[in-house]
Amino acid sequence: MTADSQKTARLVALFLLGWLLFNFPMLSLFSLNRLVFGIPSLYLYIFGVWVFIILSAALVTRITEQKASDHR
Amino acid sequence: MLETATILFFSFGYMGFLFAIAYFGDKHAEMGRSIVGNPYIYALSMAVYCTAWTFYGSVGRAVRDGPGFLTIYIGPTLMAALGWLVLRKIIRISKIHHITSIADFIGSRYGKSTILGGVVTVIAVLGIVPYIALQLKAISTSYLVIKEYPEIVMPRNFAKVPVFQDTAFYVSVLLAVFSILFGTRHLETTERHEGMVAAIAFECVVKLIAFISIGTFITYSLYDGFGDLFEKARAVPEFRRLLIMEDRTGAYIDWGIYIFLSMTAIIFLPRQFHVAVVENINEDHLNKAIWLFPLYLLAINIFVLPVALGGLLEFPRGTVDADTFVLTLPMALHQEGLALLAYIGGTSAATGMVIVETVALSTMICNELVMPVLLRLPFPRVSQWGDMSGVLLGIRRSGIALLLLLGYTYFRFIGEYYPLVSTGLVSFAAVAQFAPAILGGIFWKRSTRLGALWGMVAGFLVWAYTLFLPSLVQTGLLSSGFVTEGPWGIALLRPFQLFGLEGFNNVAHAVFWSMFVNVGGYIGVSLFTQPSPMEHTQAALFVDVFKSPEEFTWRRTASVPDLKSLLERFLGEQRTRELLSHYADSRRLDWEKSLTADDDLISYAEKLLSGAIGSASARVMVASVVKEESLGIEEVMNILDETRQVIIYSKELERTTSELKAANERLKELDRLKDEFISTVTHELRTPLTSVRSIAEILQDTEDLDPDQHRQFLGIIIKESERLTRLINQVLDFQKMESGRMEWQIQEVDLHEVVSDAVSRTEQLVRDKGAAVRIHQPEAPMPKIPGDVDRLIQVMLNLISNAVKFCDEDRGRIDITLSHGIEKVRVDVEDNGIGISPEQQERIFDKFHQIRNVNKARPSGSGLGLSITRRIVEHHGGTIRVKSEPGTGSTFSFELPIQKASDAE
């Protein structure tokens, strides 16, 4: 498996995970009428997943970018 | 302080600043020092996705639907992760084929189709014009709102504002000027506009800073942070619903469909395609954009809910439109600077979108609609015109002006009835129709032009029916019964509940049905139609873009001057010279000297032209100077035929080689047999010679030999000499037969006579051995057969002497049986000798094969007898075989045809 297809696979997996986390039924678990740390639970959940996805994407691309530059 | 003059000063000052940035960017690009060639500018320019609809409309949507507004930004976040799979492929394809718009991409993929490119353009224009109008409306509304400061008054009836007092009109003109200046400065084969991108990136920074500033101020100055704000909002029972998912069947389905919709929009909106694909400088920039762009979306959304709740808490219910909260909240708090920042932020969001969208759409209109028509007009012959680059730029500039005019008109007459939010989604749903054709096009080779066409057209019609037509109801162009009761009162056809599908949001409902027919049509028609050779080629080039860097080559030729003048007409003289010498340098060619352009150069020229006028038109133009476009089926068949010939030749060669090999093997075998033959014959000759010589020596040395012994010795000498003669005769016969020089005298032969003759000749031999021969024959006379009597007698002699040889002394019995059928006569020679073992039976007819008799040290006979026998029988068209069991005897049988199948050779 080349570094490139590995990266693609990781990002596609991240997409699938994101799709699951951002949809029914995961959302319904957090659609509660209460505040967590002063923030509505649904919003806290969505923004939390959002940050997680951004960080993961950054990590995946960062690792492979470094690998690519090592090869050069 | 916030007087009209100040507002106008800042508005136009801001626009002036944009002009400066764009000018600066273009100047740097010309000097070869790109200021946009880094991943950060690339990711920022993608944020042109966030329009005035985001800036003002998200808050409005949050107030209406709660968390639903987030789907529009979650989709792109997810799509960014898929970007490495999808977007990178699209970018690579577009770079290789000089694709400059989404219409060009689809048209090019499906066999450089003009029709498809045109259809995509029409869908895009019809779908996007309301979206442009929405931006103009936002600019106009925000101006009307801020102008009334410190009062907060909701503007009503834009239509009553005279055109020449309407800021939106002047902004439209300015935007048209900007787009024309920086979007169509000169004709580029890559369609990249670095100045424009720089300005867009700047605008994206401005709107982000503006929104976050306002959000921070409201959250931390008006309230005591997020916790305080949310607590206060929760105290009002009716605001609680904004913090959770809608409690409605289908709410989650709507949610999923919105995410899907925004996923398609982030790539397939013409402006997104433009900044993400066409303006992309380096594929590697995607690495950072994949997470930077979602980060931007996250940042601009953090304060949407706080602003929405702040507005709800601050203003009495229903007095202020939630779409203006971003602007009216700072105004209500008397934060003049902040209000101005909000106003500028909103304007920058709107202008950025309008600029990129009009440039992208005008390229499409020019390349996919106007040029194909112009090139096909029978008259005047546009293709004969001189310098076309001016014409092209003219068309594009007119296109930009036309689009802004359309947008402004739409806004003046229809737009005011619509809230910001729905128009954007309606446009999203229109461009989502491109998704199947593009995604299918880059992953599925079998998809065809007709499939893409039918899918898109069907999807677009459903879109128009379920979203666009109902919007006309609100303007009064259609009666409201159309929506509530269905056309002609048919409830099943109600546009918002098509075929009775209920529980969905209008947009989700439209997306479901349009995607249903689009994907269905695309796949269904593709499976039932055959792609043309051109479609095949393009499909392979698109789908396998990462697999084969080299391209298919067509066998085309064109004259270099023709090609050059064609390029000059569209790209200008100087640019053409630069591009061609660049080509020559990269391939170490001296193209000035060669007059005939090969296929490589033609493809290069076609791609350059594609960048300027689109692939479909470029193909038509290049075809006009290329001697023979080799796409004809005949040419393809010729190539195939040549290939086939080569294959046949190589197969023939293979076969000849193997024949030669076999012949060589056979020669070696024959050589070996010859050696064997010579050694055997020599041996056979030496044995009788030795005995003759030794007996002769005895006779010479012994004088007083008694007469009986003397006679006996002489008898042996005679017998051995006869044996020698026989042997020599056999060798000669065999030699003749082997070389085919044997003379056959064919005549009518009575086989019974042959047998009797042979028996009488061997009488002495048989008697010596004390054996008996019996002949059995049918009562009716045997049919005569054609044959050589002497040779057939030889056959019988060989068989009888063979039988005698292996008979036991004094008990030998030989039965010769003659019989015949309709076609064959048969002779069996049966003896009761020692028999032949099965493995010996197979080889008994081979040359020099001698049956080793275990009792005798020396084999008797030359080993040629049976071999000669077989040859004679076979020469007569017959067969010979042996049946034997060791210990009980053997039967040699041969059959000869009554009518000889063919004459002796």
GROMACS .gro file of C-alpha atoms in nm, chain A residues 5 10-11 19 22 25 35 70:
model
    8
    5SER     CA    1  -0.356   0.530  -0.098
   10ARG     CA    2  -0.765   0.708   0.627
   11LEU     CA    3  -0.946   1.018   0.509
   19TRP     CA    4  -2.109   1.099   0.865
   22PHE     CA    5  -2.316   1.387   1.256
   25PRO     CA    6  -2.910   0.828   1.581
   35LEU     CA    7  -2.655   2.260   2.951
   70ASP     CA    8   1.138   1.269   0.398
   0.00000   0.00000   0.00000
